[in-house]
PDB file of C-alpha atoms in Angstrom:
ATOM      1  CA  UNK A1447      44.586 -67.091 122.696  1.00 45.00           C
ATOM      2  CA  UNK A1448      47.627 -64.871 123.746  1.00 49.00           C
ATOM      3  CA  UNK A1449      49.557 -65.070 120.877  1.00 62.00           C
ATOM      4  CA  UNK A1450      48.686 -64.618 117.223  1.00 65.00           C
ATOM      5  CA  UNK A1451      49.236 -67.704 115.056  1.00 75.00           C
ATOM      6  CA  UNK A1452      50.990 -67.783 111.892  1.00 84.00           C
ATOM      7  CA  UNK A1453      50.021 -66.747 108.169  1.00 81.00           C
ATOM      8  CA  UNK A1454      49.966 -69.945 106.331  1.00 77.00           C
ATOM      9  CA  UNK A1455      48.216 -72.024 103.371  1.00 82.00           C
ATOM     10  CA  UNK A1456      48.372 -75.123 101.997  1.00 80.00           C
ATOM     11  CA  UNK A1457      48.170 -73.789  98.641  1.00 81.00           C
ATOM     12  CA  UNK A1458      51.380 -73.751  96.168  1.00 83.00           C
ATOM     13  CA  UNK A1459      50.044 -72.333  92.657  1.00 84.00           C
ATOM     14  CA  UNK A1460      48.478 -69.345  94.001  1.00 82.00           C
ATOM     15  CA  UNK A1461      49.057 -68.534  97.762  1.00 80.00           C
ATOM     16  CA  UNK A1462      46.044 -66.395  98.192  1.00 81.00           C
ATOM     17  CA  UNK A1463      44.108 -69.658  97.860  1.00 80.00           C
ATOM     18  CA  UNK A1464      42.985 -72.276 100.598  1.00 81.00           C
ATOM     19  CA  UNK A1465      44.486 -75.176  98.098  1.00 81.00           C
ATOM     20  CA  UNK A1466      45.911 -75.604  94.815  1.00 80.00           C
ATOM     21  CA  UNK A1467      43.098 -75.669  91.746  1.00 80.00           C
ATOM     22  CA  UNK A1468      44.004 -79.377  91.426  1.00 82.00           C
ATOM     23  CA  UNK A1469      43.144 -80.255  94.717  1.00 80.00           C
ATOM     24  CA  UNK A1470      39.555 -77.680  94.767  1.00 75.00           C
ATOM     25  CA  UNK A1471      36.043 -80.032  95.189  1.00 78.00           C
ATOM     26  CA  UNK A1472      34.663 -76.471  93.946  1.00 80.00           C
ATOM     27  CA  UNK A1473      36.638 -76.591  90.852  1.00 75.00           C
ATOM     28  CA  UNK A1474      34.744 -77.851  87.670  1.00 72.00           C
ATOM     29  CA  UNK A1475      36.562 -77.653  84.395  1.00 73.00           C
ATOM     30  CA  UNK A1476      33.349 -78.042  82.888  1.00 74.00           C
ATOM     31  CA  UNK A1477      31.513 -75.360  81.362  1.00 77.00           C
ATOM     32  CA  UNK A1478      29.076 -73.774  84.402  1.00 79.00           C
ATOM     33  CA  UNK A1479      25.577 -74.532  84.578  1.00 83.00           C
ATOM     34  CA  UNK A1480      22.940 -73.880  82.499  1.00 87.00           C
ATOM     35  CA  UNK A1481      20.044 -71.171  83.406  1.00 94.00           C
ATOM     36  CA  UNK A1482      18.978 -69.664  86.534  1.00 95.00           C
ATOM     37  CA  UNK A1483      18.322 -72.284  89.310  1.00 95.00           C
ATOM     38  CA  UNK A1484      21.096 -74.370  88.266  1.00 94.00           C
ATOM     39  CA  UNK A1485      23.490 -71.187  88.978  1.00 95.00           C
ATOM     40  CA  UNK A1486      22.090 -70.700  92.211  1.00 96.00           C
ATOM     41  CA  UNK A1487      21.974 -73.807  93.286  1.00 95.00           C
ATOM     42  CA  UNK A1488      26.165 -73.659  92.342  1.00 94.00           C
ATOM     43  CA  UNK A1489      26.672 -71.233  94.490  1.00 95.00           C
ATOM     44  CA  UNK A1490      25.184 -72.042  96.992  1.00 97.00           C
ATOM     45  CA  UNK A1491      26.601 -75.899  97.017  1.00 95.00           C
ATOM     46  CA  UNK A1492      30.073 -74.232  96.706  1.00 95.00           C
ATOM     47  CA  UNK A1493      29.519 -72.046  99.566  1.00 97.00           C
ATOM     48  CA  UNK A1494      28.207 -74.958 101.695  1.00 97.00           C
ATOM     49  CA  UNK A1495      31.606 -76.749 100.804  1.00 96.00           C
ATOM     50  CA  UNK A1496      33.644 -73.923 101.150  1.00 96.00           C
ATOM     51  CA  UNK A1497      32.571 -73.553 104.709  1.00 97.00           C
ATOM     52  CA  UNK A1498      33.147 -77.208 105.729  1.00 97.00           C
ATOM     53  CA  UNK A1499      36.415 -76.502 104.237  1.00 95.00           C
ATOM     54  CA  UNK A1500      37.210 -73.833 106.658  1.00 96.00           C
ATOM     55  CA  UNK A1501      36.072 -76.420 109.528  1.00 97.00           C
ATOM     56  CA  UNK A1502      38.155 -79.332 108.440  1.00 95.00           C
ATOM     57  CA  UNK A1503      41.030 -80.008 109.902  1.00 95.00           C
ATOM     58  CA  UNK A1504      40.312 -78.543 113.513  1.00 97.00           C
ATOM     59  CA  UNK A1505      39.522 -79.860 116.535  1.00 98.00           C
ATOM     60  CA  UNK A1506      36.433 -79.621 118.565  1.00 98.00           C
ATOM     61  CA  UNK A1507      38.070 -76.705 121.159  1.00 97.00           C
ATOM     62  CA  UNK A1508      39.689 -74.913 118.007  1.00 97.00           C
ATOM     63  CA  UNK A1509      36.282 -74.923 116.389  1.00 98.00           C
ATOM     64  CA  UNK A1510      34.176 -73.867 119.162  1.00 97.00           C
ATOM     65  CA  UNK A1511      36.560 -71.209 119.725  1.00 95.00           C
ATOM     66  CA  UNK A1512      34.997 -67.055 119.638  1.00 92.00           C
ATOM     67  CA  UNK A1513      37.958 -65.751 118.106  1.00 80.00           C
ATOM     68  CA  UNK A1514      36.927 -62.324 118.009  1.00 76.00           C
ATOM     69  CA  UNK A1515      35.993 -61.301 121.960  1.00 77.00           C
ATOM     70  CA  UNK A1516      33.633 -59.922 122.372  1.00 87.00           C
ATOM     71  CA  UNK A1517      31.756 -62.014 119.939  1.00 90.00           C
ATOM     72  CA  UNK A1518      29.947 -65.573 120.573  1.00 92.00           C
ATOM     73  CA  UNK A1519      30.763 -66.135 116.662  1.00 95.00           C
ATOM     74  CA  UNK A1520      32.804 -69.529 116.169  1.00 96.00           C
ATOM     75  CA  UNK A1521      33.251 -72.220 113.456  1.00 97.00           C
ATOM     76  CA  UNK A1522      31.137 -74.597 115.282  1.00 98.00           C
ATOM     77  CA  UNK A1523      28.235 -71.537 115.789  1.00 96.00           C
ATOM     78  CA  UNK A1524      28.247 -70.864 112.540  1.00 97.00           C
ATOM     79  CA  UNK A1525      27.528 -74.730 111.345  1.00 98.00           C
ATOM     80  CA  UNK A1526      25.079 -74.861 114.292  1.00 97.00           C
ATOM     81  CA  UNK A1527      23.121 -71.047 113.280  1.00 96.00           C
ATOM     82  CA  UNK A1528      23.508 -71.880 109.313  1.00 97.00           C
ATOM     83  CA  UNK A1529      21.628 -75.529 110.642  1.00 97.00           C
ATOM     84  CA  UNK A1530      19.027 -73.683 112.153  1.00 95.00           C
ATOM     85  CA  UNK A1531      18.597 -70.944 109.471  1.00 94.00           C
ATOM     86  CA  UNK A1532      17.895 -73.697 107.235  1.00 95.00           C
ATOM     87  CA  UNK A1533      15.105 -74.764 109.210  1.00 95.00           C
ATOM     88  CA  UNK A1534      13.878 -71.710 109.414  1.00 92.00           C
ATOM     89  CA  UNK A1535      13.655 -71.077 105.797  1.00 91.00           C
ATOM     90  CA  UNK A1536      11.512 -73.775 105.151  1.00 92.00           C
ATOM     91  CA  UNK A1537       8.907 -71.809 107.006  1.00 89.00           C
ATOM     92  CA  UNK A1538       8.714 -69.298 104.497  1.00 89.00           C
ATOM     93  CA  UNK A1539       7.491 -72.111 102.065  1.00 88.00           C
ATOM     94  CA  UNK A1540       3.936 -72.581 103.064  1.00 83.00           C
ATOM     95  CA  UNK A1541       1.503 -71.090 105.966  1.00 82.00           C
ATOM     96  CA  UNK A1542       1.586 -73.327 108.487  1.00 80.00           C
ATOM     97  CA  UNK A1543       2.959 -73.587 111.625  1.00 82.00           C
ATOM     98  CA  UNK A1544       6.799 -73.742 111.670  1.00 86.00           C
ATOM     99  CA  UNK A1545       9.095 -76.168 113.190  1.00 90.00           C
ATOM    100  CA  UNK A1546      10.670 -75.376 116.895  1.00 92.00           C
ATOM    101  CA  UNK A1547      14.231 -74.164 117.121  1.00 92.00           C
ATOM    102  CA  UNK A1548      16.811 -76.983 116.563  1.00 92.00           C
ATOM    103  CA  UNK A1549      18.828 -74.939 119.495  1.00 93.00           C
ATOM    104  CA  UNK A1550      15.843 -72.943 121.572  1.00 87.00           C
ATOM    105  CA  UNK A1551      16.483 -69.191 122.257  1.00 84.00           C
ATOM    106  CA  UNK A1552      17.880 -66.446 119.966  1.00 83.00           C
ATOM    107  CA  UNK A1553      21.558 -67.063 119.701  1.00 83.00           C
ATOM    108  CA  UNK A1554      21.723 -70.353 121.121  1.00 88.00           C
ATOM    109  CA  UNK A1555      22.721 -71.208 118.531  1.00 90.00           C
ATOM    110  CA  UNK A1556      26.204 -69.545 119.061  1.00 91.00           C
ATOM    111  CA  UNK A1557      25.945 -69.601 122.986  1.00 90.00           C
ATOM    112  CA  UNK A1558      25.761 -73.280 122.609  1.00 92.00           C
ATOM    113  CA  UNK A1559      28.650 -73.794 120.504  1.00 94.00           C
ATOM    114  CA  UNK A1560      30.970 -75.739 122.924  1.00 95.00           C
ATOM    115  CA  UNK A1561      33.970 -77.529 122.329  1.00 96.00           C
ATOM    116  CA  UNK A1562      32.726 -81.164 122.815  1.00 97.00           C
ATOM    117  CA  UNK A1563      33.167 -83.818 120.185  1.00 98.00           C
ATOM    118  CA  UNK A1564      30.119 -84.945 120.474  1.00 97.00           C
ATOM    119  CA  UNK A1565      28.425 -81.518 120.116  1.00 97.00           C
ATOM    120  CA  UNK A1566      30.556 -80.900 117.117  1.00 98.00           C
ATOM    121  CA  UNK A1567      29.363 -84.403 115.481  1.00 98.00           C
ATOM    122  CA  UNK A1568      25.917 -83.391 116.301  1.00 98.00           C
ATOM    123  CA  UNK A1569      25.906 -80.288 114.642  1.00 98.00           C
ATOM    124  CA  UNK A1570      27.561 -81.116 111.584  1.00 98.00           C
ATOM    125  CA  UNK A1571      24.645 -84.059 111.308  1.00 98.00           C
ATOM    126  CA  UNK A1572      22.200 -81.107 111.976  1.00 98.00           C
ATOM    127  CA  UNK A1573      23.565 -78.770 109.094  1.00 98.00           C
ATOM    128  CA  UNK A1574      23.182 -82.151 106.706  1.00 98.00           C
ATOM    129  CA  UNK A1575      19.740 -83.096 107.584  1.00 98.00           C
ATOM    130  CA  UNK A1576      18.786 -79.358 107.853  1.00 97.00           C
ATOM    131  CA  UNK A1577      20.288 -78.867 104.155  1.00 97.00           C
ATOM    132  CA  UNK A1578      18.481 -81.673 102.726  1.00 97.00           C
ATOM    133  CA  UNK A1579      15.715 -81.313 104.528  1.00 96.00           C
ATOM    134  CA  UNK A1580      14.803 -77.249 102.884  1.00 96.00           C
ATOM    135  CA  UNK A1581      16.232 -78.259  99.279  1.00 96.00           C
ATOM    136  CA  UNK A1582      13.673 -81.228  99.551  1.00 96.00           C
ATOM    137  CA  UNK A1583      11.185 -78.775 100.011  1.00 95.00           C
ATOM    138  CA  UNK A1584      12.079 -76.197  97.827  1.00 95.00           C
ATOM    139  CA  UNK A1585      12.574 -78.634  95.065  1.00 95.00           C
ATOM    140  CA  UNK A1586       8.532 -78.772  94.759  1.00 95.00           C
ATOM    141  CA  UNK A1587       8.662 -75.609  93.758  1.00 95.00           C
ATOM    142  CA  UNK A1588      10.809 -75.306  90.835  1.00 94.00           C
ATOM    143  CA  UNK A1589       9.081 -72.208  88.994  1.00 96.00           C
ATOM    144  CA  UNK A1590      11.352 -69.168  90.462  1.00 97.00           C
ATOM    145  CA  UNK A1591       8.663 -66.461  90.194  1.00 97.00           C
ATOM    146  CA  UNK A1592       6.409 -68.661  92.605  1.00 97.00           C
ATOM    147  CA  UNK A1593       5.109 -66.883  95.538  1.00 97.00           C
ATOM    148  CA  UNK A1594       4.938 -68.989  98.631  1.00 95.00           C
ATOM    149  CA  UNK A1595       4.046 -68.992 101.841  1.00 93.00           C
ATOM    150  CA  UNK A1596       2.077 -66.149 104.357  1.00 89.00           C
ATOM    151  CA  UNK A1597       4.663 -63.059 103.245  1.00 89.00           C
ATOM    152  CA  UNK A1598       4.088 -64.357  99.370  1.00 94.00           C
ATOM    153  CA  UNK A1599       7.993 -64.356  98.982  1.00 94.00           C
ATOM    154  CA  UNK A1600       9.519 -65.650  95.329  1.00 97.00           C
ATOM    155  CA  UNK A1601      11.248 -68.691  95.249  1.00 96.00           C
ATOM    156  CA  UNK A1602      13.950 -67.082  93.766  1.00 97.00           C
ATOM    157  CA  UNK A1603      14.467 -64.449  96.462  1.00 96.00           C
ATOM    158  CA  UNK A1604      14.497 -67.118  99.187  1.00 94.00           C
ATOM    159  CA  UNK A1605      17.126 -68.249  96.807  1.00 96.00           C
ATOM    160  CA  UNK A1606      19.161 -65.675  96.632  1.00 97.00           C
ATOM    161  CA  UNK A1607      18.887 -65.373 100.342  1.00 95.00           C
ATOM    162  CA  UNK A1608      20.004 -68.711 101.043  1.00 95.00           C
ATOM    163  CA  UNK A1609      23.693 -67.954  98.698  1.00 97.00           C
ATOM    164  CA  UNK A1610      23.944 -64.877 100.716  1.00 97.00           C
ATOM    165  CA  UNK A1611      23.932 -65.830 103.894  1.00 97.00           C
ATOM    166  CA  UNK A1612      26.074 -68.440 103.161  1.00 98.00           C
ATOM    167  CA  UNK A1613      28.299 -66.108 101.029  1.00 97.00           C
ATOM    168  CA  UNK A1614      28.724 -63.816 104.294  1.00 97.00           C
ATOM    169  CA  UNK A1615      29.521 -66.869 106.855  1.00 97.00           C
ATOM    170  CA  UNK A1616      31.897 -67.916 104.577  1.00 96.00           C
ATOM    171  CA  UNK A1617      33.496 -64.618 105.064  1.00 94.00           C
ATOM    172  CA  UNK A1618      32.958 -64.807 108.662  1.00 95.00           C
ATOM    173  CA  UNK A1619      34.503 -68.442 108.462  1.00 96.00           C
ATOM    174  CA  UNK A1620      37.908 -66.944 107.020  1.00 93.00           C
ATOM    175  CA  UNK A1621      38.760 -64.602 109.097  1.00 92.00           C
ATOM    176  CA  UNK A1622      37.592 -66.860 112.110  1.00 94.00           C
ATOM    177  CA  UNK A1623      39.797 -70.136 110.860  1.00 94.00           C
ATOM    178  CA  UNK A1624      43.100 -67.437 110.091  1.00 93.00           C
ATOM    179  CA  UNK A1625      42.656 -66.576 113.991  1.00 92.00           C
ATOM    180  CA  UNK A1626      42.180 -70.215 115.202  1.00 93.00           C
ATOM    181  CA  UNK A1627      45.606 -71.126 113.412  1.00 91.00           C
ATOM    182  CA  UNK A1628      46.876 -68.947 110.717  1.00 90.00           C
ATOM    183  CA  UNK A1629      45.924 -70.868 107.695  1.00 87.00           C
ATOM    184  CA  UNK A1630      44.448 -68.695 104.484  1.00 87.00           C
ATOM    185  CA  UNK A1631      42.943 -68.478 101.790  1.00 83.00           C
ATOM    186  CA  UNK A1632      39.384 -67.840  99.663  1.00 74.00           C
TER     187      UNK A1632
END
């Protein structure tokens, strides 16, 4: 990419925003959820939309693009590592032998990320089934202070690990999207 693209957002109330409050899936005008899990599990569905949000809109080049040389990050890497994070996290549940890398080798993940439709559909299928796949599993193990698995790691740290590392992709996924094409916003 040779030249830079321009600033812009969608967004008419508030123009540090990705859209108007109106037009937010993350907005609730309810009151937020009630006790611990519940909260987490809010954040960490509104991160999960937040970064398909970033995604939408783009084609498969734009979103396999690594906009910041010299780094193999892209949109499409980061659905394809978050996908195979997932998977990996279901590990820590219980002692037994963990599942094989959806994409083999460290960072193929991001290496792989190529601008192919089909790759694209495949990966976004992968982040889906991945997702469901670990809150199945941690759903059996509602009490927070649980210890599970070899390392005897809480529930609610593997948690709070999960809304982190989505928290920081997201932030990855907005400065990545502003140098695909300019648009911005939280």
């Amino acid at each position: 990419m040779s030249e830079a693209s321009a600033r812009w957002t969608r967004a008419t109330v508030f123009p540090d925003m990705w859209v108007d409050p109106d037009d937010d899936p993350r907005e609730n005008d309810g009151p937020g959820p009630e006790g611990e899990l519940a909260t987490l599990q809010d954040f960490l569905a509104g991160y999960r939309l937040t970064l398909r949000m970033k995604c939408e809109g783009l084609d498969a080049e734009q979103l396999a693009r690594r906009s910041v040389p010299p780094s193999t990050m892209s949109l499409l890497g980061l659905v394809r590592h978050l996908a195979e994070v997932e998977r990996d996290w279901r590990g820590w549940l219980d002692e037994g032998e963990r599942e094989p890398k959806l994409y083999g080798e460290r960072d193929a993940d991001f290496l792989g990320a190529v601008g192919d439709p089909a790759e694209v559909e495949a990966a976004f299928a992968a982040l889906e089934r991945e997702q469901a796949a670990t809150d199945a599993a941690l759903a059996a193990h509602p009490d927070l202070g649980e210890r599970v698995g070899g390392d005897g790691i809480a529930v609610r740290e593997l948690l709070v690990h999960r809304v982190d590392e989505y928290a920081r992709h997201c932030g990855h996924a907005d400065l990545l999207r502003e140098r695909v094409d300019g648009r911005v916003g939280q």
